[in-house]
Every structure is written in structure tokens, then in C-alpha cells.
PDB file of C-alpha atoms and ligand atoms in Angstrom:
ATOM      1  CA  MET A   1     -21.862 171.657 -24.021  1.00 65.00           C
ATOM      2  CA  ALA A   2     -18.183 172.371 -23.425  1.00 73.00           C
ATOM      3  CA  ARG A   3     -16.879 175.635 -24.886  1.00 74.00           C
ATOM      4  CA  LEU A   4     -13.290 174.927 -25.857  1.00 85.00           C
ATOM      5  CA  GLU A   5     -10.629 177.538 -26.534  1.00 87.00           C
ATOM      6  CA  ARG A   6      -6.891 177.338 -27.035  1.00 91.00           C
ATOM      7  CA  LEU A   7      -4.906 177.986 -23.861  1.00 92.00           C
ATOM      8  CA  ASP A   8      -2.578 180.541 -25.510  1.00 91.00           C
ATOM      9  CA  LYS A   9      -5.544 182.495 -26.893  1.00 87.00           C
ATOM     10  CA  VAL A  10      -7.246 182.513 -23.510  1.00 86.00           C
ATOM     11  CA  LEU A  11      -4.113 183.707 -21.714  1.00 86.00           C
ATOM     12  CA  ALA A  12      -3.457 186.411 -24.311  1.00 82.00           C
ATOM     13  CA  LYS A  13      -7.038 187.659 -23.916  1.00 76.00           C
ATOM     14  CA  HIS A  14      -6.593 187.797 -20.172  1.00 75.00           C
ATOM     15  CA  GLY A  15      -3.633 190.129 -20.336  1.00 73.00           C
ATOM     16  CA  PHE A  16      -0.631 187.767 -20.317  1.00 82.00           C
ATOM     17  CA  GLY A  17       0.925 189.366 -23.385  1.00 80.00           C
ATOM     18  CA  THR A  18       1.111 188.382 -27.018  1.00 83.00           C
ATOM     19  CA  ARG A  19       0.698 184.805 -28.222  1.00 83.00           C
ATOM     20  CA  ARG A  20       4.522 184.612 -28.341  1.00 88.00           C
ATOM     21  CA  ASP A  21       4.828 185.839 -24.703  1.00 89.00           C
ATOM     22  CA  VAL A  22       2.214 183.331 -23.678  1.00 91.00           C
ATOM     23  CA  LYS A  23       3.997 180.494 -25.467  1.00 92.00           C
ATOM     24  CA  ARG A  24       7.155 181.283 -23.488  1.00 94.00           C
ATOM     25  CA  LEU A  25       5.161 181.437 -20.258  1.00 94.00           C
ATOM     26  CA  VAL A  26       3.548 178.064 -20.899  1.00 94.00           C
ATOM     27  CA  HIS A  27       6.872 176.430 -21.841  1.00 94.00           C
ATOM     28  CA  SER A  28       8.416 177.766 -18.621  1.00 95.00           C
ATOM     29  CA  GLY A  29       6.032 175.565 -16.615  1.00 94.00           C
ATOM     30  CA  GLU A  30       4.360 178.496 -14.848  1.00 94.00           C
ATOM     31  CA  VAL A  31       0.889 177.582 -16.077  1.00 95.00           C
ATOM     32  CA  THR A  32      -1.318 174.890 -14.581  1.00 95.00           C
ATOM     33  CA  VAL A  33      -4.635 173.625 -15.943  1.00 94.00           C
ATOM     34  CA  ASN A  34      -6.854 171.798 -13.476  1.00 94.00           C
ATOM     35  CA  GLY A  35      -3.900 171.505 -11.108  1.00 94.00           C
ATOM     36  CA  GLU A  36      -1.439 169.996 -13.616  1.00 94.00           C
ATOM     37  CA  VAL A  37       1.478 171.867 -15.162  1.00 95.00           C
ATOM     38  CA  CYS A  38       0.694 172.398 -18.839  1.00 94.00           C
ATOM     39  CA  ARG A  39       3.522 172.983 -21.335  1.00 94.00           C
ATOM     40  CA  VAL A  40       1.373 172.736 -24.466  1.00 92.00           C
ATOM     41  CA  GLN A  41       0.217 176.166 -25.551  1.00 88.00           C
ATOM     42  CA  ASP A  42      -2.319 174.956 -28.112  1.00 92.00           C
ATOM     43  CA  MET A  43      -4.122 172.695 -25.665  1.00 93.00           C
ATOM     44  CA  HIS A  44      -7.896 173.270 -25.732  1.00 94.00           C
ATOM     45  CA  ILE A  45      -9.517 174.029 -22.403  1.00 92.00           C
ATOM     46  CA  ASP A  46     -13.162 174.282 -21.386  1.00 89.00           C
ATOM     47  CA  ILE A  47     -13.502 177.950 -20.486  1.00 82.00           C
ATOM     48  CA  ASP A  48     -16.621 177.330 -18.399  1.00 78.00           C
ATOM     49  CA  SER A  49     -15.054 174.788 -16.094  1.00 85.00           C
ATOM     50  CA  ALA A  50     -11.234 174.747 -16.390  1.00 90.00           C
ATOM     51  CA  SER A  51      -9.178 176.082 -13.519  1.00 92.00           C
ATOM     52  CA  VAL A  52      -6.113 177.909 -14.820  1.00 92.00           C
ATOM     53  CA  CYS A  53      -3.311 179.297 -12.642  1.00 92.00           C
ATOM     54  CA  VAL A  54      -0.299 181.365 -13.675  1.00 92.00           C
ATOM     55  CA  SER A  55       2.603 181.384 -11.202  1.00 92.00           C
ATOM     56  CA  GLY A  56       0.224 179.961  -8.607  1.00 91.00           C
ATOM     57  CA  GLU A  57      -2.431 182.687  -9.092  1.00 87.00           C
ATOM     58  CA  ALA A  58      -5.873 181.656 -10.314  1.00 85.00           C
ATOM     59  CA  VAL A  59      -6.981 183.352 -13.543  1.00 82.00           C
ATOM     60  CA  PRO A  60     -10.727 184.081 -13.456  1.00 73.00           C
ATOM     61  CA  LEU A  61     -11.753 182.896 -16.903  1.00 77.00           C
ATOM     62  CA  GLN A  62     -14.284 184.657 -18.990  1.00 69.00           C
ATOM     63  CA  SER A  63     -14.561 183.759 -22.639  1.00 66.00           C
ATOM     64  CA  SER A  64     -16.201 187.009 -23.605  1.00 79.00           C
ATOM     65  CA  LEU A  65     -17.542 190.125 -22.033  1.00 85.00           C
ATOM     66  CA  TYR A  66     -21.280 190.919 -22.073  1.00 91.00           C
ATOM     67  CA  ILE A  67     -22.453 194.238 -20.695  1.00 93.00           C
ATOM     68  CA  MET A  68     -25.854 195.882 -20.514  1.00 97.00           C
ATOM     69  CA  MET A  69     -25.971 199.651 -20.216  1.00 98.00           C
ATOM     70  CA  ASN A  70     -28.903 201.885 -19.495  1.00 98.00           C
ATOM     71  CA  LYS A  71     -27.865 204.432 -22.104  1.00 98.00           C
ATOM     72  CA  CYS A  72     -28.548 208.039 -21.195  1.00 98.00           C
ATOM     73  CA  ALA A  73     -29.566 210.707 -23.682  1.00 98.00           C
ATOM     74  CA  GLY A  74     -26.806 212.904 -25.123  1.00 97.00           C
ATOM     75  CA  VAL A  75     -24.198 210.199 -25.743  1.00 98.00           C
ATOM     76  CA  VAL A  76     -23.442 208.687 -29.132  1.00 97.00           C
ATOM     77  CA  SER A  77     -23.601 204.929 -29.792  1.00 97.00           C
ATOM     78  CA  ALA A  78     -20.153 204.804 -31.383  1.00 92.00           C
ATOM     79  CA  ALA A  79     -16.561 204.248 -30.351  1.00 86.00           C
ATOM     80  CA  LYS A  80     -15.488 207.790 -31.308  1.00 86.00           C
ATOM     81  CA  ASP A  81     -17.235 211.053 -32.022  1.00 90.00           C
ATOM     82  CA  GLY A  82     -15.732 214.447 -32.639  1.00 89.00           C
ATOM     83  CA  LEU A  83     -18.589 216.287 -30.941  1.00 92.00           C
ATOM     84  CA  HIS A  84     -20.321 214.266 -28.256  1.00 94.00           C
ATOM     85  CA  GLN A  85     -19.362 211.927 -25.467  1.00 95.00           C
ATOM     86  CA  THR A  86     -19.734 208.299 -26.554  1.00 95.00           C
ATOM     87  CA  VAL A  87     -21.147 205.276 -24.754  1.00 95.00           C
ATOM     88  CA  PHE A  88     -17.588 203.890 -24.633  1.00 92.00           C
ATOM     89  CA  ASP A  89     -16.506 206.987 -22.678  1.00 92.00           C
ATOM     90  CA  LEU A  90     -18.948 205.887 -19.956  1.00 94.00           C
ATOM     91  CA  LEU A  91     -17.073 202.608 -19.406  1.00 91.00           C
ATOM     92  CA  ASP A  92     -14.320 202.305 -16.802  1.00 85.00           C
ATOM     93  CA  ASP A  93     -10.794 202.037 -18.172  1.00 74.00           C
ATOM     94  CA  SER A  94     -10.556 198.577 -16.642  1.00 65.00           C
ATOM     95  CA  VAL A  95     -13.408 197.431 -18.884  1.00 70.00           C
ATOM     96  CA  ARG A  96     -12.114 199.182 -21.965  1.00 64.00           C
ATOM     97  CA  HIS A  97      -8.559 197.986 -21.698  1.00 57.00           C
ATOM     98  CA  SER A  98      -8.544 194.647 -19.888  1.00 51.00           C
ATOM     99  CA  PHE A  99      -8.200 191.536 -22.049  1.00 46.00           C
ATOM    100  CA  LEU A 100     -10.415 192.877 -24.796  1.00 50.00           C
ATOM    101  CA  ASP A 101      -7.888 192.886 -27.620  1.00 55.00           C
ATOM    102  CA  GLY A 102      -9.859 195.717 -29.195  1.00 57.00           C
ATOM    103  CA  SER A 103     -12.889 193.574 -29.833  1.00 77.00           C
ATOM    104  CA  LEU A 104     -15.404 195.198 -27.488  1.00 85.00           C
ATOM    105  CA  HIS A 105     -18.238 196.467 -29.655  1.00 89.00           C
ATOM    106  CA  LEU A 106     -21.905 197.409 -29.602  1.00 93.00           C
ATOM    107  CA  VAL A 107     -24.781 195.117 -30.487  1.00 95.00           C
ATOM    108  CA  GLY A 108     -26.899 197.646 -32.376  1.00 93.00           C
ATOM    109  CA  ARG A 109     -27.205 201.350 -31.715  1.00 95.00           C
ATOM    110  CA  LEU A 110     -29.541 203.881 -30.177  1.00 97.00           C
ATOM    111  CA  ASP A 111     -29.988 207.476 -31.327  1.00 97.00           C
ATOM    112  CA  LEU A 112     -28.276 210.318 -29.478  1.00 97.00           C
ATOM    113  CA  ASP A 113     -31.511 211.192 -27.653  1.00 98.00           C
ATOM    114  CA  THR A 114     -32.718 207.602 -27.066  1.00 98.00           C
ATOM    115  CA  GLU A 115     -32.273 205.965 -23.670  1.00 98.00           C
ATOM    116  CA  GLY A 116     -32.309 202.398 -22.451  1.00 98.00           C
ATOM    117  CA  LEU A 117     -30.957 198.956 -23.155  1.00 98.00           C
ATOM    118  CA  LEU A 118     -27.672 198.890 -25.035  1.00 98.00           C
ATOM    119  CA  LEU A 119     -25.455 195.814 -25.234  1.00 97.00           C
ATOM    120  CA  PHE A 120     -21.672 195.659 -25.489  1.00 94.00           C
ATOM    121  CA  THR A 121     -19.813 192.439 -26.104  1.00 91.00           C
ATOM    122  CA  THR A 122     -16.581 190.899 -27.341  1.00 86.00           C
ATOM    123  CA  ASP A 123     -18.553 187.960 -28.750  1.00 87.00           C
ATOM    124  CA  GLY A 124     -18.782 188.588 -32.494  1.00 87.00           C
ATOM    125  CA  GLU A 125     -20.775 185.439 -33.072  1.00 88.00           C
ATOM    126  CA  LEU A 126     -23.542 186.565 -30.720  1.00 91.00           C
ATOM    127  CA  THR A 127     -23.570 190.015 -32.318  1.00 93.00           C
ATOM    128  CA  HIS A 128     -23.886 188.503 -35.750  1.00 91.00           C
ATOM    129  CA  ARG A 129     -26.787 186.359 -34.632  1.00 91.00           C
ATOM    130  CA  LEU A 130     -28.612 189.202 -32.867  1.00 92.00           C
ATOM    131  CA  THR A 131     -28.156 191.778 -35.603  1.00 90.00           C
ATOM    132  CA  SER A 132     -28.645 189.569 -38.651  1.00 88.00           C
ATOM    133  CA  PRO A 133     -31.802 190.608 -40.528  1.00 81.00           C
ATOM    134  CA  LYS A 134     -32.680 186.904 -40.636  1.00 84.00           C
ATOM    135  CA  THR A 135     -32.903 186.595 -36.849  1.00 84.00           C
ATOM    136  CA  HIS A 136     -35.804 189.016 -36.286  1.00 84.00           C
ATOM    137  CA  ILE A 137     -34.991 189.490 -32.632  1.00 93.00           C
ATOM    138  CA  SER A 138     -37.655 191.672 -31.035  1.00 96.00           C
ATOM    139  CA  LYS A 139     -36.844 195.100 -29.652  1.00 97.00           C
ATOM    140  CA  THR A 140     -39.276 196.707 -27.243  1.00 98.00           C
ATOM    141  CA  TYR A 141     -39.515 200.490 -26.921  1.00 98.00           C
ATOM    142  CA  SER A 142     -41.349 202.731 -24.547  1.00 98.00           C
ATOM    143  CA  VAL A 143     -42.580 205.738 -26.522  1.00 98.00           C
ATOM    144  CA  THR A 144     -43.907 209.169 -25.549  1.00 98.00           C
ATOM    145  CA  LEU A 145     -45.649 211.127 -28.295  1.00 98.00           C
ATOM    146  CA  ARG A 146     -46.070 214.832 -28.924  1.00 98.00           C
ATOM    147  CA  ASP A 147     -49.787 214.652 -29.820  1.00 98.00           C
ATOM    148  CA  ALA A 148     -52.528 212.875 -27.862  1.00 98.00           C
ATOM    149  CA  VAL A 149     -54.183 210.097 -29.867  1.00 98.00           C
ATOM    150  CA  SER A 150     -57.908 209.272 -29.576  1.00 98.00           C
ATOM    151  CA  ALA A 151     -59.022 205.717 -28.813  1.00 98.00           C
ATOM    152  CA  GLU A 152     -60.345 205.294 -32.336  1.00 98.00           C
ATOM    153  CA  ARG A 153     -57.098 206.463 -33.930  1.00 98.00           C
ATOM    154  CA  GLN A 154     -55.087 204.307 -31.506  1.00 98.00           C
ATOM    155  CA  ALA A 155     -56.853 201.223 -32.893  1.00 98.00           C
ATOM    156  CA  GLU A 156     -56.170 202.370 -36.456  1.00 98.00           C
ATOM    157  CA  ILE A 157     -52.476 202.863 -35.767  1.00 98.00           C
ATOM    158  CA  CYS A 158     -52.247 199.427 -34.105  1.00 98.00           C
ATOM    159  CA  ALA A 159     -53.713 197.918 -37.277  1.00 98.00           C
ATOM    160  CA  LEU A 160     -51.378 199.887 -39.548  1.00 98.00           C
ATOM    161  CA  PHE A 161     -48.303 198.860 -37.555  1.00 98.00           C
ATOM    162  CA  ALA A 162     -49.489 195.229 -37.382  1.00 98.00           C
ATOM    163  CA  GLU A 163     -49.726 195.145 -41.144  1.00 98.00           C
ATOM    164  CA  GLY A 164     -46.442 196.955 -41.743  1.00 97.00           C
ATOM    165  CA  ILE A 165     -46.409 200.634 -42.570  1.00 97.00           C
ATOM    166  CA  GLU A 166     -44.713 202.593 -45.334  1.00 96.00           C
ATOM    167  CA  VAL A 167     -42.229 204.969 -43.693  1.00 96.00           C
ATOM    168  CA  GLY A 168     -40.661 207.963 -45.369  1.00 93.00           C
ATOM    169  CA  PRO A 169     -37.015 208.313 -46.401  1.00 92.00           C
ATOM    170  CA  ASP A 170     -34.409 209.417 -43.933  1.00 88.00           C
ATOM    171  CA  ALA A 171     -31.006 211.038 -44.410  1.00 83.00           C
ATOM    172  CA  GLN A 172     -29.415 207.572 -44.462  1.00 82.00           C
ATOM    173  CA  GLU A 173     -32.107 205.399 -46.007  1.00 86.00           C
ATOM    174  CA  ALA A 174     -34.843 205.247 -48.637  1.00 91.00           C
ATOM    175  CA  ALA A 175     -38.547 204.828 -47.818  1.00 94.00           C
ATOM    176  CA  PHE A 176     -39.545 201.264 -46.969  1.00 94.00           C
ATOM    177  CA  LYS A 177     -42.401 199.167 -45.604  1.00 96.00           C
ATOM    178  CA  THR A 178     -41.805 197.945 -42.069  1.00 96.00           C
ATOM    179  CA  GLN A 179     -42.233 194.381 -40.884  1.00 96.00           C
ATOM    180  CA  PRO A 180     -45.359 193.787 -38.775  1.00 97.00           C
ATOM    181  CA  ALA A 181     -44.957 195.363 -35.335  1.00 98.00           C
ATOM    182  CA  VAL A 182     -46.926 195.123 -32.096  1.00 98.00           C
ATOM    183  CA  LEU A 183     -48.189 198.353 -30.554  1.00 98.00           C
ATOM    184  CA  SER A 184     -49.937 198.612 -27.196  1.00 98.00           C
ATOM    185  CA  TRP A 185     -51.211 201.900 -25.818  1.00 98.00           C
ATOM    186  CA  ILE A 186     -50.799 202.941 -22.201  1.00 98.00           C
ATOM    187  CA  ASP A 187     -52.682 206.221 -22.556  1.00 98.00           C
ATOM    188  CA  GLU A 188     -53.194 208.899 -25.207  1.00 98.00           C
ATOM    189  CA  THR A 189     -49.498 209.806 -25.478  1.00 98.00           C
ATOM    190  CA  HIS A 190     -47.686 206.718 -24.181  1.00 98.00           C
ATOM    191  CA  ALA A 191     -47.250 203.347 -25.847  1.00 98.00           C
ATOM    192  CA  ASN A 192     -45.021 200.288 -26.024  1.00 98.00           C
ATOM    193  CA  LEU A 193     -43.863 199.192 -29.443  1.00 98.00           C
ATOM    194  CA  ILE A 194     -42.247 195.868 -30.338  1.00 98.00           C
ATOM    195  CA  ILE A 195     -40.396 195.761 -33.651  1.00 97.00           C
ATOM    196  CA  PHE A 196     -38.556 192.855 -35.255  1.00 95.00           C
ATOM    197  CA  GLU A 197     -36.013 194.766 -37.326  1.00 93.00           C
ATOM    198  CA  GLY A 198     -33.744 197.724 -36.651  1.00 88.00           C
ATOM    199  CA  LYS A 199     -33.709 200.227 -39.476  1.00 90.00           C
ATOM    200  CA  TYR A 200     -32.314 203.719 -39.040  1.00 91.00           C
ATOM    201  CA  HIS A 201     -34.606 205.887 -36.839  1.00 95.00           C
ATOM    202  CA  GLN A 202     -37.249 203.239 -37.289  1.00 96.00           C
ATOM    203  CA  VAL A 203     -39.552 203.992 -34.364  1.00 98.00           C
ATOM    204  CA  LYS A 204     -39.465 207.735 -35.002  1.00 97.00           C
ATOM    205  CA  ARG A 205     -40.195 207.192 -38.676  1.00 97.00           C
ATOM    206  CA  MET A 206     -43.112 204.870 -37.910  1.00 98.00           C
ATOM    207  CA  PHE A 207     -44.819 207.507 -35.765  1.00 98.00           C
ATOM    208  CA  ALA A 208     -43.947 210.250 -38.243  1.00 98.00           C
ATOM    209  CA  ALA A 209     -45.813 208.151 -40.839  1.00 98.00           C
ATOM    210  CA  VAL A 210     -48.984 208.558 -38.739  1.00 98.00           C
ATOM    211  CA  ASP A 211     -48.424 212.326 -38.358  1.00 98.00           C
ATOM    212  CA  ASN A 212     -47.064 212.284 -34.836  1.00 98.00           C
ATOM    213  CA  GLU A 213     -43.637 212.769 -33.273  1.00 98.00           C
ATOM    214  CA  VAL A 214     -41.712 210.737 -30.735  1.00 98.00           C
ATOM    215  CA  VAL A 215     -40.589 213.104 -27.977  1.00 98.00           C
ATOM    216  CA  TYR A 216     -39.088 210.437 -25.704  1.00 98.00           C
ATOM    217  CA  LEU A 217     -37.809 206.979 -26.604  1.00 98.00           C
ATOM    218  CA  LYS A 218     -36.387 204.235 -24.433  1.00 98.00           C
ATOM    219  CA  ARG A 219     -35.499 200.644 -25.352  1.00 98.00           C
ATOM    220  CA  THR A 220     -36.689 198.352 -22.575  1.00 98.00           C
ATOM    221  CA  ALA A 221     -35.941 194.883 -23.977  1.00 98.00           C
ATOM    222  CA  MET A 222     -34.125 192.940 -26.677  1.00 97.00           C
ATOM    223  CA  GLY A 223     -35.693 189.548 -27.192  1.00 95.00           C
ATOM    224  CA  ALA A 224     -36.370 188.106 -23.741  1.00 96.00           C
ATOM    225  CA  LEU A 225     -33.625 190.244 -22.144  1.00 98.00           C
ATOM    226  CA  LYS A 226     -35.082 193.132 -20.169  1.00 98.00           C
ATOM    227  CA  LEU A 227     -33.316 196.332 -19.154  1.00 98.00           C
ATOM    228  CA  ASP A 228     -32.374 196.273 -15.465  1.00 98.00           C
ATOM    229  CA  GLU A 229     -34.350 199.316 -14.352  1.00 97.00           C
ATOM    230  CA  SER A 230     -32.189 199.649 -11.236  1.00 98.00           C
ATOM    231  CA  LEU A 231     -29.358 200.895 -13.482  1.00 98.00           C
ATOM    232  CA  ALA A 232     -29.349 204.690 -13.472  1.00 98.00           C
ATOM    233  CA  PRO A 233     -28.994 206.314 -16.917  1.00 97.00           C
ATOM    234  CA  GLY A 234     -25.360 205.856 -17.978  1.00 97.00           C
ATOM    235  CA  GLN A 235     -24.758 202.917 -15.623  1.00 97.00           C
ATOM    236  CA  TYR A 236     -23.904 199.410 -16.752  1.00 96.00           C
ATOM    237  CA  ARG A 237     -23.204 195.931 -15.470  1.00 95.00           C
ATOM    238  CA  SER A 238     -22.252 192.486 -16.766  1.00 91.00           C
ATOM    239  CA  LEU A 239     -25.024 190.169 -17.863  1.00 93.00           C
ATOM    240  CA  THR A 240     -25.730 187.245 -15.576  1.00 91.00           C
ATOM    241  CA  LYS A 241     -25.468 183.722 -16.993  1.00 86.00           C
ATOM    242  CA  GLU A 242     -29.261 183.493 -17.017  1.00 93.00           C
ATOM    243  CA  GLU A 243     -29.553 186.738 -18.987  1.00 95.00           C
ATOM    244  CA  LEU A 244     -26.965 185.541 -21.462  1.00 92.00           C
ATOM    245  CA  ASN A 245     -28.927 182.344 -21.952  1.00 91.00           C
ATOM    246  CA  LEU A 246     -31.991 184.440 -22.749  1.00 93.00           C
ATOM    247  CA  LEU A 247     -30.059 185.984 -25.633  1.00 90.00           C
ATOM    248  CA  ARG A 248     -28.545 182.720 -26.795  1.00 80.00           C
TER     249      ARG A 248
HETATM  250  N1  URA B 301     -35.819 203.754 -33.373  1.00 86.10           N
HETATM  251  C1  URA B 301     -35.490 205.055 -33.385  1.00 86.10           C
HETATM  252  O1  URA B 301     -36.134 205.854 -34.041  1.00 86.10           O
HETATM  253  N2  URA B 301     -34.446 205.440 -32.628  1.00 86.10           N
HETATM  254  C2  URA B 301     -33.718 204.594 -31.851  1.00 86.10           C
HETATM  255  O2  URA B 301     -32.788 205.014 -31.174  1.00 86.10           O
HETATM  256  C3  URA B 301     -34.077 203.246 -31.859  1.00 86.10           C
HETATM  257  C4  URA B 301     -35.132 202.840 -32.621  1.00 86.10           C
END
């Protein structure tokens, strides 16, 4: 299906100035769409297939930016923090400042000490869909626990999590019963947990509710999108079209 956007909006997003600057540029005849001079700034173009040139130079079109980061521990999932480095500080200036009109944001958050898959985008619609409590997108975590858990207790905890478990209150949230979650054990201290909601400190609170403590936490997938394990902690890259389709 064609994804149509107004030419002036597209050019403004790609760094050609304000909508007023862009209007002037288009009226000057410097802009071509699919090889034809276009003097109509509110023309709708298909951002997946249109070829746009300004003063003879092709403009590589991208409707939105989608980035996966392998978040490292010690950085805050926020735009600003008075104390710690933030995940935005890890991005190159070219990513932070180019054609983003201030709309680059995170799709969900990870705790200061949590590592793994973190998404950034300029696509508010996708963010809304992925973070809406109605969507129930799965999030997969790799967990290391403080205390070894016997085989018998492992089975009990799987059953408790599958049913939904009452977790205690946290600084930011009252106690609540979790949605059913899927736990699979790797050994006595390592497990993978799939949850379908994203409450504050949820994974840590779930294991605290069974008298254990998470000592290492990494998000490895969101829905069908898996973390690219070749990204070193703190590194990031754009999503491929196939990966984006997995999220859509
Ligand atoms: N659950 C947590 O407890 N922490 C995270 O960072 C993510 C999920």
C-alpha cells in the first residue's frame, strides 16, 4: 500500500528548512518528483517509491527513523538526566539532529542496569501501537538470578507466572497481578521470561515475589523482533525493512 505524505512536510523533515522555506523552494522550480518539476508544495508523494531531487541532487527519502540499540548498563532510558549518561547521548549527532524535528523518541524503557533491545523511532503511530496496553506485544528477557532454584521450585514458579502473580508495590506503582507470562529455565539461575505488558520494574518484581532477586537482566526481543547480538553494548543500527515489518 502506498504511504503518501505531503511534499513540503517531507522536505522539511529532510532538512530543507521550515514549511515556508520549502514552499519557496518548490515554487522556484528547484524540486523534481519522479523527474518532473513540481511547483505544488502540498502534492502527496509515495515516500516508498517517489524519486525526489532538489537542485538536481537526489534526496534519499525515509518517512521515519527506526533504530535498535543494544543498551548497555549504566545509561538512562530518557532524553535528559542530571546524573547519568542517557541512551540519547550514545547516538551520533547526525542521528539526533538530522531531519528529526524533535520527534525521535523511545519505544518503552529499560532500567539503568538493564541491557538489550531498545527501540528509537520518529514514528509516533508505531510507538502508540507497540506501547498500548491493548496490544500485548511480547517482550522477552534473559534473566540471571541471585539464588539457585531447584527443579521442583522451577516448575512451581512457571505455574505461578503462567497464572499471573501478585507483585508487591514499587516506588512508582501499587501492587498488582501480572498478566500470564511464559517462563523457561536454562539452569538453576538462568531463565528466559516472556511478558505481555510492561509495568515498572516488572521482571524484577515478579522474581522478588518468589523470594529471589534478578542480578542481570537483558531484553532479547520485542514481539518477533530479535536483538541483533552482533551489536556491542551501546551500539545501534537502523532496522531493516524486514525487521520493521515484523513490528508492523
Ligand atoms: N523489567 C524490569 O524489571 N526492568 C526492566 O528494565 C525491564 C523489565
